[in-house]
Every structure is written in structure tokens, then in C-alpha cells.
Tab-separated table of C-alpha atoms in Angstrom:
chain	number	residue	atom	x	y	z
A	272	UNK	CA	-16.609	-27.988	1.426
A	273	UNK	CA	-15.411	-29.435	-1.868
A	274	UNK	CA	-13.768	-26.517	-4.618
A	275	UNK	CA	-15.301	-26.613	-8.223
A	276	UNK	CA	-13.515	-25.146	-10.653
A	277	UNK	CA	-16.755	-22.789	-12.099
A	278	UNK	CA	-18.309	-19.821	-12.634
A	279	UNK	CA	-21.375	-20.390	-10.588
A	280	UNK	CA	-22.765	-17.852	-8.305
A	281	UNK	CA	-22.916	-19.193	-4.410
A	282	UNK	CA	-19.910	-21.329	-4.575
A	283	UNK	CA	-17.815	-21.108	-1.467
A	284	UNK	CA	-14.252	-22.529	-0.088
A	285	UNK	CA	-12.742	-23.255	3.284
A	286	UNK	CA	-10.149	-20.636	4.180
A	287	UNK	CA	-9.450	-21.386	8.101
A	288	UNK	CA	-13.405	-20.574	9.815
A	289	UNK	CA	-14.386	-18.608	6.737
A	290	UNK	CA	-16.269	-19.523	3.723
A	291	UNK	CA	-15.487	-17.564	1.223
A	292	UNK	CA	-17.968	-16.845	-2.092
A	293	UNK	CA	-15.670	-17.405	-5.569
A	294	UNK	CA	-16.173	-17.447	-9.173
A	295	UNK	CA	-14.154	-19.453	-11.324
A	296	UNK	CA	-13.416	-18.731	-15.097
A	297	UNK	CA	-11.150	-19.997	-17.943
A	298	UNK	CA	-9.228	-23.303	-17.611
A	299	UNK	CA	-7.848	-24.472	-14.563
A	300	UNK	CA	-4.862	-24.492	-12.758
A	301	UNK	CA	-2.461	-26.518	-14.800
A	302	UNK	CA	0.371	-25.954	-17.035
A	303	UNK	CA	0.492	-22.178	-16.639
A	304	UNK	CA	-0.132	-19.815	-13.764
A	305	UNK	CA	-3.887	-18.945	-12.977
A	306	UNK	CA	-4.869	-15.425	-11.978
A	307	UNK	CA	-6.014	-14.918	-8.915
A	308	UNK	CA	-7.814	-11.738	-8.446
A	309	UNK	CA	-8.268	-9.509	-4.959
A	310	UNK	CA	-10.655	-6.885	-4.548
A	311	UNK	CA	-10.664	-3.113	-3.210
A	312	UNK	CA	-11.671	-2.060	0.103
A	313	UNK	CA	-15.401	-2.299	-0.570
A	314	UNK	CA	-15.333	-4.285	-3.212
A	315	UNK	CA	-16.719	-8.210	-3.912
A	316	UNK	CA	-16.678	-10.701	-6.543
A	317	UNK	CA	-19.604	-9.494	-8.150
A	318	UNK	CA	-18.117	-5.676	-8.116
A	319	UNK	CA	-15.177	-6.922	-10.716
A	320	UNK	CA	-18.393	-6.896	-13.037
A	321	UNK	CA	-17.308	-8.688	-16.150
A	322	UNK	CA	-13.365	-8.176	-15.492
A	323	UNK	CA	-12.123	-11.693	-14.554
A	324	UNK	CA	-14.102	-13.267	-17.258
A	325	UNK	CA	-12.686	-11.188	-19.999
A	326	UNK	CA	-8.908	-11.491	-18.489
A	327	UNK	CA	-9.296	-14.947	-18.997
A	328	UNK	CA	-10.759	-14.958	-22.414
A	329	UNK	CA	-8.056	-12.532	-23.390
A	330	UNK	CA	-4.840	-13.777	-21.790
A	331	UNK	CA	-6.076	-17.334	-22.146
A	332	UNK	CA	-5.474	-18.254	-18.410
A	333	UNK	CA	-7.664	-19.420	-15.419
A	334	UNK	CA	-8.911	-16.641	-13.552
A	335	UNK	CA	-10.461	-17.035	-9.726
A	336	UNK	CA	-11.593	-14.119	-8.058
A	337	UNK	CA	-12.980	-14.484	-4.628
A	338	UNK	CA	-14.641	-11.955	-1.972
A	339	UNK	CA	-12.837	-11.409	1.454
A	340	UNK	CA	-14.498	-12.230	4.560
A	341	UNK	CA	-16.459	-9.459	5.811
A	342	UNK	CA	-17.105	-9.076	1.737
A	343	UNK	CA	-19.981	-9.766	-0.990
A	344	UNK	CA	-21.827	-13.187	0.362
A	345	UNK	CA	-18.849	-14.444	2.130
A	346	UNK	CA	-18.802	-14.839	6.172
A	347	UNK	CA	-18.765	-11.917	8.310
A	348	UNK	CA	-15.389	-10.924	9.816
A	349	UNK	CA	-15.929	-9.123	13.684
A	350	UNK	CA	-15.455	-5.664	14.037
A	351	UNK	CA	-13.720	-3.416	14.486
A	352	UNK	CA	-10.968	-4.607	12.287
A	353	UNK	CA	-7.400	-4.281	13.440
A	354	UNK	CA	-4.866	-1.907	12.242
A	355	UNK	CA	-3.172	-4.741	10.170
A	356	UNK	CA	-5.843	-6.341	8.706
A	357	UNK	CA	-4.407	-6.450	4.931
A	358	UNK	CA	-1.476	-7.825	6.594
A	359	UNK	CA	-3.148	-10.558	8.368
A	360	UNK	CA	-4.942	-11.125	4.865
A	361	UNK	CA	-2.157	-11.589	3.227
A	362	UNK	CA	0.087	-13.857	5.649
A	363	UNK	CA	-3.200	-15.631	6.922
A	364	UNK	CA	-5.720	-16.056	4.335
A	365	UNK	CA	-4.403	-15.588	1.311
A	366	UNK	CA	-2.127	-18.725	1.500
A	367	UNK	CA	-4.973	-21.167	2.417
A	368	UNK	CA	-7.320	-19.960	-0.826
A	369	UNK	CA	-4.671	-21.027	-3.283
A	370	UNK	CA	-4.500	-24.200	-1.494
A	371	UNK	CA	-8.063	-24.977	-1.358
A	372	UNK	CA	-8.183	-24.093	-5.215
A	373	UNK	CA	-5.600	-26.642	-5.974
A	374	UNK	CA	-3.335	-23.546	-7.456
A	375	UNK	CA	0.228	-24.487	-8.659
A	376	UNK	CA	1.017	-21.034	-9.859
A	377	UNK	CA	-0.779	-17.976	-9.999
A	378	UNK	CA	-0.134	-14.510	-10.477
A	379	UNK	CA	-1.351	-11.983	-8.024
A	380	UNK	CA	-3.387	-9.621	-9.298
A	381	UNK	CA	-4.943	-6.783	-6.913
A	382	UNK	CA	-6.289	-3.460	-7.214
A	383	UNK	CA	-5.921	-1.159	-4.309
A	384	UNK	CA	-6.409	-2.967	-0.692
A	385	UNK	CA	-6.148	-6.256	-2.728
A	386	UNK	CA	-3.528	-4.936	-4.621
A	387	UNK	CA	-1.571	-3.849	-1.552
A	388	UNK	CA	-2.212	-7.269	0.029
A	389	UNK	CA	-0.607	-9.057	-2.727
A	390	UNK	CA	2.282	-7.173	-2.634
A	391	UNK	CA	2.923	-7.968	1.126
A	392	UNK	CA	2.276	-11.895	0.719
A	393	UNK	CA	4.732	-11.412	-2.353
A	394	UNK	CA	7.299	-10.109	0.007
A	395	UNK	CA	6.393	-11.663	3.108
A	396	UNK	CA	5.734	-15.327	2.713
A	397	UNK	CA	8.171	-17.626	1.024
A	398	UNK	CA	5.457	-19.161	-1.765
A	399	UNK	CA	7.365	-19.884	-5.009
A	400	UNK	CA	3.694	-20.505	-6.678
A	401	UNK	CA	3.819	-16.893	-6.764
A	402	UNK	CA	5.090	-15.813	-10.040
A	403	UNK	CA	3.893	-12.364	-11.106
A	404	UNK	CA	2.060	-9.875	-9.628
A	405	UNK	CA	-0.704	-7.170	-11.244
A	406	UNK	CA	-1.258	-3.786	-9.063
A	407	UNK	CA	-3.810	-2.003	-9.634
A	408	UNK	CA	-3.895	1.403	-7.834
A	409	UNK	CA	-1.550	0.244	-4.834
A	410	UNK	CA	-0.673	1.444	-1.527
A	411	UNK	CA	2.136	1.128	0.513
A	412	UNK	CA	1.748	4.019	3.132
A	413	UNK	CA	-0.754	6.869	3.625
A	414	UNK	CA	-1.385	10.041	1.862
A	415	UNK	CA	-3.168	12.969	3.033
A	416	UNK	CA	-4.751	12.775	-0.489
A	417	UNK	CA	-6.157	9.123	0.178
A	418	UNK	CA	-6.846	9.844	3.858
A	419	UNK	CA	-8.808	12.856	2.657
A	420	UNK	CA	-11.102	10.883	0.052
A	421	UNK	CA	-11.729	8.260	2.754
A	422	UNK	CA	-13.086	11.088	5.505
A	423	UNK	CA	-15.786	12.113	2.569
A	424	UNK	CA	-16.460	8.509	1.671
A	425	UNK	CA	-17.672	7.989	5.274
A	426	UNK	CA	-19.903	11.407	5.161
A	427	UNK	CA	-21.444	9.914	1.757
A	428	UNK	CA	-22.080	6.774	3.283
A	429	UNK	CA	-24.236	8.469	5.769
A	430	UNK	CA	-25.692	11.038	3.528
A	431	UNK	CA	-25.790	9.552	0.095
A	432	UNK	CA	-27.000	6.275	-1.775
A	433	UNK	CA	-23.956	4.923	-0.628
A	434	UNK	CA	-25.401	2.914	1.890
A	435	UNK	CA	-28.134	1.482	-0.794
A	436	UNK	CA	-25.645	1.062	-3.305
A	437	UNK	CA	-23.362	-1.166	-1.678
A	438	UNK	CA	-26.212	-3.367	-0.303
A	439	UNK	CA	-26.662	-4.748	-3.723
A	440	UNK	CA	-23.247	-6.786	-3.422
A	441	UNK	CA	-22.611	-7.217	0.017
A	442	UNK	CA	-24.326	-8.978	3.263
A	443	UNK	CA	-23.976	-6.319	5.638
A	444	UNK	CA	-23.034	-3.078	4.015
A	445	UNK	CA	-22.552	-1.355	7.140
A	446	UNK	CA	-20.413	-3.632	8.653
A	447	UNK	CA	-18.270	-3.859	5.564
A	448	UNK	CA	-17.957	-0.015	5.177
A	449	UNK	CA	-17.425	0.248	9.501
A	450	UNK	CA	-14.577	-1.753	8.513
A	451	UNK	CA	-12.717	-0.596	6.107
A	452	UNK	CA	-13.673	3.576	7.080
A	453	UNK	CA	-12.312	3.000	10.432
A	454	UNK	CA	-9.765	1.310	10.179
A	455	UNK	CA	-8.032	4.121	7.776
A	456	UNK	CA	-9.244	6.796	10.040
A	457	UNK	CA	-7.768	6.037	12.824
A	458	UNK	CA	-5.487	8.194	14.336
A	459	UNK	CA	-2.857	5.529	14.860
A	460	UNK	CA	-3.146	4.642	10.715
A	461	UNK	CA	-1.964	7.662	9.351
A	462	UNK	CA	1.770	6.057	10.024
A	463	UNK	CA	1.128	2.508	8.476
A	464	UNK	CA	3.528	2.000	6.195
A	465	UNK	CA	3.983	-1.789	4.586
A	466	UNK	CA	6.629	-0.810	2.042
A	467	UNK	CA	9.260	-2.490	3.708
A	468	UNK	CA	7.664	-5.689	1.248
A	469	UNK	CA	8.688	-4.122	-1.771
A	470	UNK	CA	12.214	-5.039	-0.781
A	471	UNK	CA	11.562	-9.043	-0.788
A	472	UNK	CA	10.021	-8.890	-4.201
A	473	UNK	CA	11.600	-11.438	-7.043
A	474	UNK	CA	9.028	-11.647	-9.278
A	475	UNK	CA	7.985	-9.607	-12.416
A	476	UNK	CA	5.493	-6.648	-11.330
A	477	UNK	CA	3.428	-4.668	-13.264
A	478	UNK	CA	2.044	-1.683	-11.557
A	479	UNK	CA	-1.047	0.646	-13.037
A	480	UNK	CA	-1.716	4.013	-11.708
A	481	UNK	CA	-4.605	7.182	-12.710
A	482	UNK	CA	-3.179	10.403	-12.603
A	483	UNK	CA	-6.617	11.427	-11.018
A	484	UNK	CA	-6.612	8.807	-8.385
A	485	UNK	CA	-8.167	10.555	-5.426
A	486	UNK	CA	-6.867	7.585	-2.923
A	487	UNK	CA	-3.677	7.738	-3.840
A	488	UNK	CA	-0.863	9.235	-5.935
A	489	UNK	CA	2.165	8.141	-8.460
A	490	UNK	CA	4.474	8.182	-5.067
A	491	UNK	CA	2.811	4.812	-4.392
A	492	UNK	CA	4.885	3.754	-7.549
A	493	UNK	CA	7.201	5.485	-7.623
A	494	UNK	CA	8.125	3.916	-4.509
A	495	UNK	CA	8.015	0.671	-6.165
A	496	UNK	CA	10.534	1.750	-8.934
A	497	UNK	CA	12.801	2.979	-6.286
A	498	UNK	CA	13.007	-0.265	-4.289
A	499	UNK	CA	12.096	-3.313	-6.295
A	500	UNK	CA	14.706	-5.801	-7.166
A	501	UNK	CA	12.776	-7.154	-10.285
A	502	UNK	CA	11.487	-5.968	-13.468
A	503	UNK	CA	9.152	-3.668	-13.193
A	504	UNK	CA	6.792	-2.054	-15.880
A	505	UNK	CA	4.923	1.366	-14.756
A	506	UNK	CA	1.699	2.335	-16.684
A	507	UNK	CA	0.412	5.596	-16.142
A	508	UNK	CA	-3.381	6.584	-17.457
A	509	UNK	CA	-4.174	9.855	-18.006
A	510	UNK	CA	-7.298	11.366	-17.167
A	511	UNK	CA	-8.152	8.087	-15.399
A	512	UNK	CA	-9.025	7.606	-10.943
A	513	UNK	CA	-8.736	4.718	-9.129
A	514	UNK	CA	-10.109	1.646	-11.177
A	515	UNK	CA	-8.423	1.862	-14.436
A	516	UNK	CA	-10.001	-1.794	-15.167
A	517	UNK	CA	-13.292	-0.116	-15.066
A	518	UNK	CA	-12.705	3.549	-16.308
A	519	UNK	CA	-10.297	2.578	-19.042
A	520	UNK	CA	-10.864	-1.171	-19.213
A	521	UNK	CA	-9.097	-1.666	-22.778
A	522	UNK	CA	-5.969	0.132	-21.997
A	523	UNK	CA	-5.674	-1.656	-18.754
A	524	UNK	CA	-6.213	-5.641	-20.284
A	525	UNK	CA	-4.079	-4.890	-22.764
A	526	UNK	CA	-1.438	-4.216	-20.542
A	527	UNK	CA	-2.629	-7.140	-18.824
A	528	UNK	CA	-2.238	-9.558	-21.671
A	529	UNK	CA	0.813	-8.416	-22.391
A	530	UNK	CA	2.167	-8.814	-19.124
A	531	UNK	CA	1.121	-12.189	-19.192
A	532	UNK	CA	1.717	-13.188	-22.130
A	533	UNK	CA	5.994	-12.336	-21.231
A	534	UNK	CA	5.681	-14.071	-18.044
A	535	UNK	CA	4.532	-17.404	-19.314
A	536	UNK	CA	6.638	-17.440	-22.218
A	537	UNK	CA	9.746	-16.915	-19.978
A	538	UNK	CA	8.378	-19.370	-18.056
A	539	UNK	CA	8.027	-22.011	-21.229
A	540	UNK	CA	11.749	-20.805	-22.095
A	541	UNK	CA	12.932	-21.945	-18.222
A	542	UNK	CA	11.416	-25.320	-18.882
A	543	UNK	CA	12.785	-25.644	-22.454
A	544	UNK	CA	16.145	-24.794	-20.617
A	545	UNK	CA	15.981	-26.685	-17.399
């Protein structure tokens, strides 16, 4: 299947035996890195609501986002999921969508599961189109605090609109949720632990946290701070849980922008240089 750069709704690109569903927005890839955006747990391209189109009117870059298999209109991935799965995301899937979007550079930028598999294909595969990376509400290991939230997630699901709600944006809802619930539940997941990636990082990161995130807490960055290599720049939202892009969408782009905006002129200045 042929990749259009566009913001259409049904597009779809090759990634091994999956077709995945993307949306395209700003220019595209060229003379300066393109975003490329990776979803949450249960999210999908259309739960990023109007997020990727705004990053790219603000920061002026190409955006893609794109909705994981198992996710939002894209194949179905076979369940039950293994143990790894964001780790077989990143160093098996993630590679082959900035290939079949022509991407020269991009900067990674993922909130929670996505944001965790960005991090490991940052530190895991040698891809020097990778040149920033954006995360969102990361994790690196469990917390009793995230496992906790999970457990009632899966009782809502079951009990609530939950079920309804998440049929709106995704093929099979049950099969997505089945995925993602279990996997974290498992008995054998409360040791997972990817952090080890952190080390390989040597890139710029940015890294946004809530103070009220009930999946996780500041130790996810703080672990960052404590073993990344490259710059780093924390920012911490008060009052704010686990999708600052949605619950405090200003604060959050501007940080963003700025981000960018300091990456790609270092990047000019390299050229100038070189």
C-alpha cells in the first residue's frame, strides 16, 4: 500500500503483516525532523483528538500519528499479548513505520505506553533519524500506584460505560482492553522493568509528568534524571493526571514548542558548522 502524506481518515501503511490506520498533518518529512506521535495503552489516532494537528501548526513541523495494531481501525494483533509487547513495538514495529513514511528525522513523541516505547527504541536500536524524544507520562518499571489504577480500570470496564466508550475509536474494544489489562496484571509483570534504556540515550529528552497521575509517579522521572546521559528538561504540572496534553493542553504545547524549537535550531547551527 502506497503512504500519502495527509490527514485523511482510513489511510493505512505496511508495517511487516499489519496495516496500520495514520493521519498525517503539517509539512512533510524534509529539512527538519517530523513528529511522530505514539499513543497510550488504549488509546488510537482518533483519541489524540485535535493534538497532532495543533503541534504541527504550533511548532511548524510534520506531525504523523498512527494507531498500533490491535488499536483504533488498524489490524488486530492475537491475544493474549506477551509480557514484552512495548518492547517488541519498539524494536519491531516502530522502525518499519518511519520507513514506510519516508521519515529522515523525527522526534519521538509518546505519552505513557507510547511514551515508554519510544524511550526503549531510543535506547535500543541504533537509528540516528532519531533526534529528540517527548514523554508524556512515562514508565520504566511498575508501581503499586499504577498497578492499582489498572486492577479498577478492568472492574470499570466490566461495570461501567467503559466498554461503550472505547467502542467509539476502536475495532474490537474488548480485545484491545484484554490486551493491555492483562498483560499489566499479570503476576509475572509486576517485575518488568525496561529502564536499563535510559542508559543508551544521546538525544535531547523532554519528560512531562502530573503530580496526580494515578498510573504512575515522579519516580518514573526521576529515574530519568538519575541515569540519562543527555540533556534533559523535567516539567512537572500541578494538579494535573495522566494526559497533561489533554488536561492542561496549553502548558504542555508550549513546552512542546519550545522543545522543538531548541532542537532544530541546534540542529541548523550543526549544519552551519559542519
Amino acid at each position: 500500500m502506497s503512504f500519502r502524506w495527509a490527514a485523511d481518515e482510513g489511510q493505512t501503511l505496511a508495517a511487516g503483516d499489519a496495516a496500520l490506520e495514520y493521519r498525517c498533518y503539517g509539512p512533510p518529512p524534509g529539512s527538519t525532523p517530523t513528529l511522530v506521535l505514539l499513543h497510550e495503552g488504549l488509546g488510537s489516532v482518533d483519541l489524540w483528538r485535535d493534538v497532532p494537528r495543533k503541534i504541527a501548526e504550533a511548532t511548524g513541523l510534520g506531525v504523523l500519528a498512527y494507531s498500533r495494531q490491535g488499536h483504533g481501525r488498524s489490524s488486530q494483533a492475537s491475544l493474549p499479548r506477551p509480557l514484552d509487547y512495548m518492547t517488541r513495538e519498539a524494536e519491531n514495529t516502530l522502525g518499519k513505520v518511519l520507513d514506510a513514511a519516508g521519515i529522515t528525522a523525527t522526534i519521538l513523541l509518546g505519552h505513557s505506553d507510547g511514551a515508554t516505547i519510544a524511550g526503549i527504541y531510543a535506547g535500543s536500536v541504533s537509528d540516528m533519524r532519531v533526534r529528540g524524544l517527548i514523554l508524556i507520562a512515562p514508565h520504566f518499571f511498575t508501581e503499586p500506584i499504577g498497578l492499582s489504577a489498572i486492577r479498577a480500570a478492568g472492574k470499570d470496564f466490566d461495570a461501567s460505560d467503559l466498554r461503550a466508550k472505547l467502542s467509539r475509536y476502536h475495532d474490537d474494544a474488548d480485545a484491545l482492553f484484554r490486551g493491555w489489562h492483562d498483560v499489566w496484571v499479570h503476576p509475572e509483570f509486576e517485575t518488568w522493568n525496561v529502564a536499563d534504556a535510559i542508559d543508551h540515550w544521546r538525544i535531547p529528552v523532554l519528560a512531562l509528568q502530573g503530580t496526580d497521575d494515578p498510573y504512575g509517579s515522579l519516580a518514573q522521572i526521576d529515574e530519568i534524571e538519575t541515569r540519562v546521559y543527555s540533556p534533559l528538561e523535567r516539567v512537572i504540572l500541578r494538579d494535573c493526571g495522566h494526559a497533561p496534553h489533554l488536561e492542561r493542553p496549553e502548558e504542555t504545547k508550549r513546552a512542546i514548542v519550545a522543545f522543538c524549537a531548541r532542537l532544530v535550531r541546534l540542529e541548523q547551527e550543526d549544519v552551519l558548522l559542519s
